CSV table of C-alpha atoms and ligand atoms in Angstrom, one decimal:
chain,number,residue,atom,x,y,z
A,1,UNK,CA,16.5,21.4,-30.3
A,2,UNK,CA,17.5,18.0,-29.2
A,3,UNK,CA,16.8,18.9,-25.3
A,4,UNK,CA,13.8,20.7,-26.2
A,5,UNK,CA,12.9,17.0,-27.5
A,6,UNK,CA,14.4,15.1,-24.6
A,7,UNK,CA,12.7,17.3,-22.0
A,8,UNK,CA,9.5,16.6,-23.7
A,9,UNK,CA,9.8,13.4,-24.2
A,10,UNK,CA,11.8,12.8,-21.1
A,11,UNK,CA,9.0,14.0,-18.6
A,12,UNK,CA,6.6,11.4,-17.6
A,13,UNK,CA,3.4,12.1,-17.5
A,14,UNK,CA,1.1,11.1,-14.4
A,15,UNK,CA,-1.0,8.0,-14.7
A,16,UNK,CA,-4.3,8.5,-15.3
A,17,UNK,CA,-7.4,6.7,-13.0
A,18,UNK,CA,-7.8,4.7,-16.2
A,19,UNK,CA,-4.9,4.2,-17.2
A,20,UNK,CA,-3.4,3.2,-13.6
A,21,UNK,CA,-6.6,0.4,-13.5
A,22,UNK,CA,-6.3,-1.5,-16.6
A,23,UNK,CA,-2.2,-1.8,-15.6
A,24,UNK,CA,-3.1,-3.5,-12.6
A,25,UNK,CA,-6.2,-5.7,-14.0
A,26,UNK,CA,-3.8,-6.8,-16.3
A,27,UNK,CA,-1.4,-7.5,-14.1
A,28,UNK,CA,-3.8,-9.8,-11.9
A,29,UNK,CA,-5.5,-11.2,-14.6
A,30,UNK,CA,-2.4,-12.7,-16.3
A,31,UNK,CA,-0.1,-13.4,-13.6
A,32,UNK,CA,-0.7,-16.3,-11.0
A,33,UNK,CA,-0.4,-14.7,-7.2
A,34,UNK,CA,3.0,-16.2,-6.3
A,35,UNK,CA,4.4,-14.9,-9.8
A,36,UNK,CA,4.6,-10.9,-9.1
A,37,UNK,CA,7.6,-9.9,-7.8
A,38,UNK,CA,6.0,-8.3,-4.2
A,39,UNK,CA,4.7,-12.0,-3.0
A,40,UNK,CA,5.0,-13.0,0.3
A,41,UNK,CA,3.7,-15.8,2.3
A,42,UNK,CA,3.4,-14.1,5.4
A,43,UNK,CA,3.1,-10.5,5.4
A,44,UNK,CA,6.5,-9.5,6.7
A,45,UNK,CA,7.7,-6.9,8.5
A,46,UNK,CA,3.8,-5.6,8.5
A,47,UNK,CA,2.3,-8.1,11.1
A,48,UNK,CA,4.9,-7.8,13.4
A,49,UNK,CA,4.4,-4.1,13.1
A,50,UNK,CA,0.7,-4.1,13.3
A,51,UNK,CA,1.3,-6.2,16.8
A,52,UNK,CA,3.7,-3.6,18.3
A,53,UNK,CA,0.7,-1.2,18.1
A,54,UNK,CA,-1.6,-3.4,20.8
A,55,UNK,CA,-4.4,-2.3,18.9
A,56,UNK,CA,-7.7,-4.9,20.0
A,57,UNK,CA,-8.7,-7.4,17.8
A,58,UNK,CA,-11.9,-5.7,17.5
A,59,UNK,CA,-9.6,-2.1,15.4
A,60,UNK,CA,-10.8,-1.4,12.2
A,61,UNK,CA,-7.6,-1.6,10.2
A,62,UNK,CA,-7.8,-1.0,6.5
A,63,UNK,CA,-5.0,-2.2,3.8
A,64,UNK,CA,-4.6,0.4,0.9
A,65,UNK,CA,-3.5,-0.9,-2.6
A,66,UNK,CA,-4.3,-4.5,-0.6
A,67,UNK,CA,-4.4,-6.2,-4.0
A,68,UNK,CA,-4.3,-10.0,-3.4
A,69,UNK,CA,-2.1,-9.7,-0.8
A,70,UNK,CA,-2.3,-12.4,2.6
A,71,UNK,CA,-2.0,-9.4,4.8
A,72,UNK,CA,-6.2,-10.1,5.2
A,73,UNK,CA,-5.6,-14.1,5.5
A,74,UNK,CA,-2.7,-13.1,8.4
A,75,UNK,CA,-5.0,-10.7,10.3
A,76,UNK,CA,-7.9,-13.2,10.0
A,77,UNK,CA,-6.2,-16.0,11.1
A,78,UNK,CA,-4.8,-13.6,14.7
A,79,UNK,CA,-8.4,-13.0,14.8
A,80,UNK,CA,-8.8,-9.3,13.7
A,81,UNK,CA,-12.5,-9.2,12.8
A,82,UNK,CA,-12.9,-5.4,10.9
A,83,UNK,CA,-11.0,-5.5,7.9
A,84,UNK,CA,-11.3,-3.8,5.3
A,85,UNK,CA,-9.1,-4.2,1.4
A,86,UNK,CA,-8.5,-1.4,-0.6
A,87,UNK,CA,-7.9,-1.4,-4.0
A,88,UNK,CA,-8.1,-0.1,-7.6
A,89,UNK,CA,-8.2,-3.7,-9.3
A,90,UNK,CA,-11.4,-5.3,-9.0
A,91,UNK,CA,-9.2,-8.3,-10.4
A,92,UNK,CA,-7.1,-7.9,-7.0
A,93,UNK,CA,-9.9,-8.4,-4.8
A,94,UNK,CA,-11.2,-11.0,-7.0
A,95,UNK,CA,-8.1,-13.0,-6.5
A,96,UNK,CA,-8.0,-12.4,-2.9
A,97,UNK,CA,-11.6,-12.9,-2.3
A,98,UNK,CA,-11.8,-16.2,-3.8
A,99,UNK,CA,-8.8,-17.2,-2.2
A,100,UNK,CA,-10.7,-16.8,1.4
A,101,UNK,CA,-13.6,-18.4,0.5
A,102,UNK,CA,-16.0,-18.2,2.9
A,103,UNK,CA,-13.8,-16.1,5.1
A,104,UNK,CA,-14.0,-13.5,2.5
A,105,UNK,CA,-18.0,-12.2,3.4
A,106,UNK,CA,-16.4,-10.9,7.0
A,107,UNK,CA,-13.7,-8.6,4.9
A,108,UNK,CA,-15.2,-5.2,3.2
A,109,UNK,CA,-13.9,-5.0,-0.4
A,110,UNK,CA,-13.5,-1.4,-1.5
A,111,UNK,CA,-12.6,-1.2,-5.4
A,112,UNK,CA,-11.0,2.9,-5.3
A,113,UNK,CA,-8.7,4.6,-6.4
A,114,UNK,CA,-7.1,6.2,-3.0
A,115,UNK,CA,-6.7,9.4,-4.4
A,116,UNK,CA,-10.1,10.0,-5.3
A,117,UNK,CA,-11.8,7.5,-2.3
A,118,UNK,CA,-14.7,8.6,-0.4
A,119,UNK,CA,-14.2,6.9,3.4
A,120,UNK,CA,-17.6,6.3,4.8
A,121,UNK,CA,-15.9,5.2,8.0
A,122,UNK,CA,-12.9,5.8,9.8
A,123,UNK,CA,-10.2,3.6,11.0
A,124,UNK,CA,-7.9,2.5,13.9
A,125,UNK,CA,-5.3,1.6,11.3
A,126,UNK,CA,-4.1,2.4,7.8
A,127,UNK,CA,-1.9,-0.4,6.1
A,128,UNK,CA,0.0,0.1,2.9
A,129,UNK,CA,2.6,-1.7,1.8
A,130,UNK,CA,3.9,-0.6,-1.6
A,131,UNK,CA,0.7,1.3,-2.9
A,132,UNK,CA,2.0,5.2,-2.0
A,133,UNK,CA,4.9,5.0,-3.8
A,134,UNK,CA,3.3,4.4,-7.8
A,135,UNK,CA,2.0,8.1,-6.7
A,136,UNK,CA,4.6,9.6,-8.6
A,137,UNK,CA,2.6,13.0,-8.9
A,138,UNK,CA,2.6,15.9,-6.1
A,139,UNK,CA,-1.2,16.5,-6.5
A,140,UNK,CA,-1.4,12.4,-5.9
A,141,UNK,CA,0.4,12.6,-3.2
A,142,UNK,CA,-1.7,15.3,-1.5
A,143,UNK,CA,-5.0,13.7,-2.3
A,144,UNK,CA,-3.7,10.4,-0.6
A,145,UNK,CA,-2.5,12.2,2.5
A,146,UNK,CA,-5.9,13.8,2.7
A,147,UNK,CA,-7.4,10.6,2.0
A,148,UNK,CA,-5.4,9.3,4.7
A,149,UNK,CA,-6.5,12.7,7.6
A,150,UNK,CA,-9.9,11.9,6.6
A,151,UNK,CA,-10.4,7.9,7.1
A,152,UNK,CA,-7.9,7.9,9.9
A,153,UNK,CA,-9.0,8.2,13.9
A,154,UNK,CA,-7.4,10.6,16.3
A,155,UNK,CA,-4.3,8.6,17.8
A,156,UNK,CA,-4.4,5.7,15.0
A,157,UNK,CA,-1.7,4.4,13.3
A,158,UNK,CA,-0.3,4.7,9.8
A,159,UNK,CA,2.3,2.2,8.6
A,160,UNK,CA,3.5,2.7,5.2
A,161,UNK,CA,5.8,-0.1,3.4
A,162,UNK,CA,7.8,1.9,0.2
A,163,UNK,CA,11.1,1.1,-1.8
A,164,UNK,CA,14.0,3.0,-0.2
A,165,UNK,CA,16.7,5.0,-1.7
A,166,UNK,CA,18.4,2.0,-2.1
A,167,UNK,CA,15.7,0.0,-3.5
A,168,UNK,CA,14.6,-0.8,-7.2
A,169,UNK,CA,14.0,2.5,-9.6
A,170,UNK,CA,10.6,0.6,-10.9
A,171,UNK,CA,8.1,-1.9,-9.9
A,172,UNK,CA,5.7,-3.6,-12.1
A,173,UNK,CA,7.3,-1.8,-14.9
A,174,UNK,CA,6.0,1.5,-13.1
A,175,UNK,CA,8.5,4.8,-12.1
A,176,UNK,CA,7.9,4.9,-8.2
A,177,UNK,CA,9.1,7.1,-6.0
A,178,UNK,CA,11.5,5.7,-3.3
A,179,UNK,CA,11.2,7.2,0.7
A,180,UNK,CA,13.4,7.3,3.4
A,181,UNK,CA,11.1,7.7,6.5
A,182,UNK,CA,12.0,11.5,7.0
A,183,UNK,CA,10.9,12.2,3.3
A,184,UNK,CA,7.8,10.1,4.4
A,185,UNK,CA,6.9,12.2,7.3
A,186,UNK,CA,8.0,15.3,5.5
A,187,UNK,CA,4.8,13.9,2.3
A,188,UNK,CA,2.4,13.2,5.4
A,189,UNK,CA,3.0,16.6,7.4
A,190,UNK,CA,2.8,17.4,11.0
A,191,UNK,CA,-0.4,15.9,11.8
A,192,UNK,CA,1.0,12.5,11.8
A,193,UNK,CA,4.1,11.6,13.7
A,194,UNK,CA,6.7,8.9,13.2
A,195,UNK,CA,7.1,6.4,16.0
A,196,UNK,CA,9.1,3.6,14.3
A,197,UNK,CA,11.3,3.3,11.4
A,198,UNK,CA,13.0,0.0,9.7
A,199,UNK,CA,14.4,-1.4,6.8
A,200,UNK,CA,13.5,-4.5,5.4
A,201,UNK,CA,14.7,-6.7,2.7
A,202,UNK,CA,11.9,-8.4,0.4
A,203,UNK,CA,13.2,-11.6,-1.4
A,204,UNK,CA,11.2,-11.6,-4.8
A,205,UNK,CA,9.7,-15.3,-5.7
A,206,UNK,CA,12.5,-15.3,-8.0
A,207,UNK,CA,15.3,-14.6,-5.4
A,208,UNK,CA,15.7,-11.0,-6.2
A,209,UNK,CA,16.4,-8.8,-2.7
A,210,UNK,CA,14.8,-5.3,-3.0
A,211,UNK,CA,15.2,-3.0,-0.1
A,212,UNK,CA,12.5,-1.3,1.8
A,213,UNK,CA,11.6,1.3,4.3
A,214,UNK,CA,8.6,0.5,6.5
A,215,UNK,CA,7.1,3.4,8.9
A,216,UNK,CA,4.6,4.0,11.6
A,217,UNK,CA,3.4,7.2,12.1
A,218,UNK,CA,0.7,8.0,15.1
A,219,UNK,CA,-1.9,10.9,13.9
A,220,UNK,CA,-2.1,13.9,16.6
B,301,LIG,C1,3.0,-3.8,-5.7
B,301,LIG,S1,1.3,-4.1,-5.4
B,301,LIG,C2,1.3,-4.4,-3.7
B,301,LIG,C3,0.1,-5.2,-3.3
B,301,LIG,C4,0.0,-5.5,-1.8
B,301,LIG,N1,0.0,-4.3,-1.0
B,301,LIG,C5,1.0,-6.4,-1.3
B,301,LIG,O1,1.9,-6.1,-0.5
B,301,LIG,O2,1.0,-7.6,-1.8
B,301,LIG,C6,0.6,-2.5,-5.5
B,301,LIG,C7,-0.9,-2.5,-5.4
B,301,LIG,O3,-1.4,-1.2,-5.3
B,301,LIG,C8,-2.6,-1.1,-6.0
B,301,LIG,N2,-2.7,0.4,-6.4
B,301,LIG,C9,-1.8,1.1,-7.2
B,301,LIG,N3,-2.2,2.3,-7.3
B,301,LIG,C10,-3.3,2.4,-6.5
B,301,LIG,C11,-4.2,3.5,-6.3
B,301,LIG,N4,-4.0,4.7,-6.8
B,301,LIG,N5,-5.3,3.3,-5.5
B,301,LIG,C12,-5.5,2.0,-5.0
B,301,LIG,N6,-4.7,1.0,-5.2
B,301,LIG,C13,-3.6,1.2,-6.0
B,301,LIG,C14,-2.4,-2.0,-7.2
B,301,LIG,O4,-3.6,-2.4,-7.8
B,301,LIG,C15,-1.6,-3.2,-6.5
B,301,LIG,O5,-2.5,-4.1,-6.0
């Protein structure tokens, strides 16, 4: 009886589309920018992956789960000129958007869910750092990967920031799912192949170190 209970109770369900967007406008609606634990000033290790691709300035790169993030800001300012911001917090992109100012207008703003995104367009580049990993769901997982065959061009680049196995159980009070690359590239499947792998260490605003795994993957 009691592990019929704790089974029951013990399986967590998967996170609804509504139920995943008012987490996060709450999130950026009552905490400042610098106060959320995945902060960063400069978007580190992602820029200096971005540049070991040699993509031109004129590659349409898009950020998934972008939030407010100064990935955009970054790539502006080295004079990337098609950006686009994905996320599923209108609050996010609020934040970020009035951030930029008038910078903003040359950005696309796509408020999605990944999972159930429509591209319109496809892209040299496909950014995420900590958004795959809240997709604790198999079915989740699968629409993002198809998500990510059908916005992505032939020969781009996917690099994909996660906790590792060695890195925090939760984030933003959410399960997540930690990778090493090979689980990664075993989630993506054999259309996209991994070119880099690295850890990186994150220090949180408030000095805590969580441990991650960024990887690049080239599409066949
Ligand atoms: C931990 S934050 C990271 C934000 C940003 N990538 C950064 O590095 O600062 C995770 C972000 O993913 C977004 N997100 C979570 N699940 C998502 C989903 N299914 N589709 C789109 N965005 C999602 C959240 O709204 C949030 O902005």
């Amino acid at each position: 009886m009691i592990a019929a209970i704790t089974s029951r109770i013990g399986k967590a369900q998967p996170m609804t589309d509504s139920s995943r967007r008012s987490h996060w406008d709450n999130v950026y609606t009552t905490r400042h920018e610098k106060d959320v634990s995945w902060y960063q000033d400069r978007a580190t290790p992602s820029l200096d992956l971005i540049a070991l691709t040699s993509l031109p300035t004129d590659a349409e790169i898009i950020d998934i789960g972008g939030g407010a993030s100064r990935l955009v800001d970054n790539l502006l300012g080295a004079n990337f000129k098609r950006l686009t911001v994905l996320d599923l917090s209108a609050a996010a992109l609020g934040a970020a958007r009035q951030r930029l100012g008038a910078h903003a207008a040359s950005v696309k703003w796509v408020v999605a869910d990944v999972t159930a995104w429509q591209p319109l367009q496809s892209y040299d580049l496909w950014h995420d750092r900590a958004a795959l990993h809240f997709l604790t769901d198999g079915a989740d997982q699968s629409a993002y990967v198809e998500r990510m065959k059908q916005a992505l061009k032939p020969a781009g680049f996917a690099i994909i920031g996660t906790f590792a196995p060695d890195g925090p159980e939760r984030c933003s009070g959410l399960p997540i799912v930690r990778y090493d690359p090979s689980d990664l590239a075993a989630t993506l499947g054999q259309e996209f192949e991994l070119i880099d792998a690295r850890r990186h260490q994150h220090v949180t605003p408030r000095g805590a170190v969580q441990r991650f795994q960024f990887s690049t993957f080239r599409r066949h």
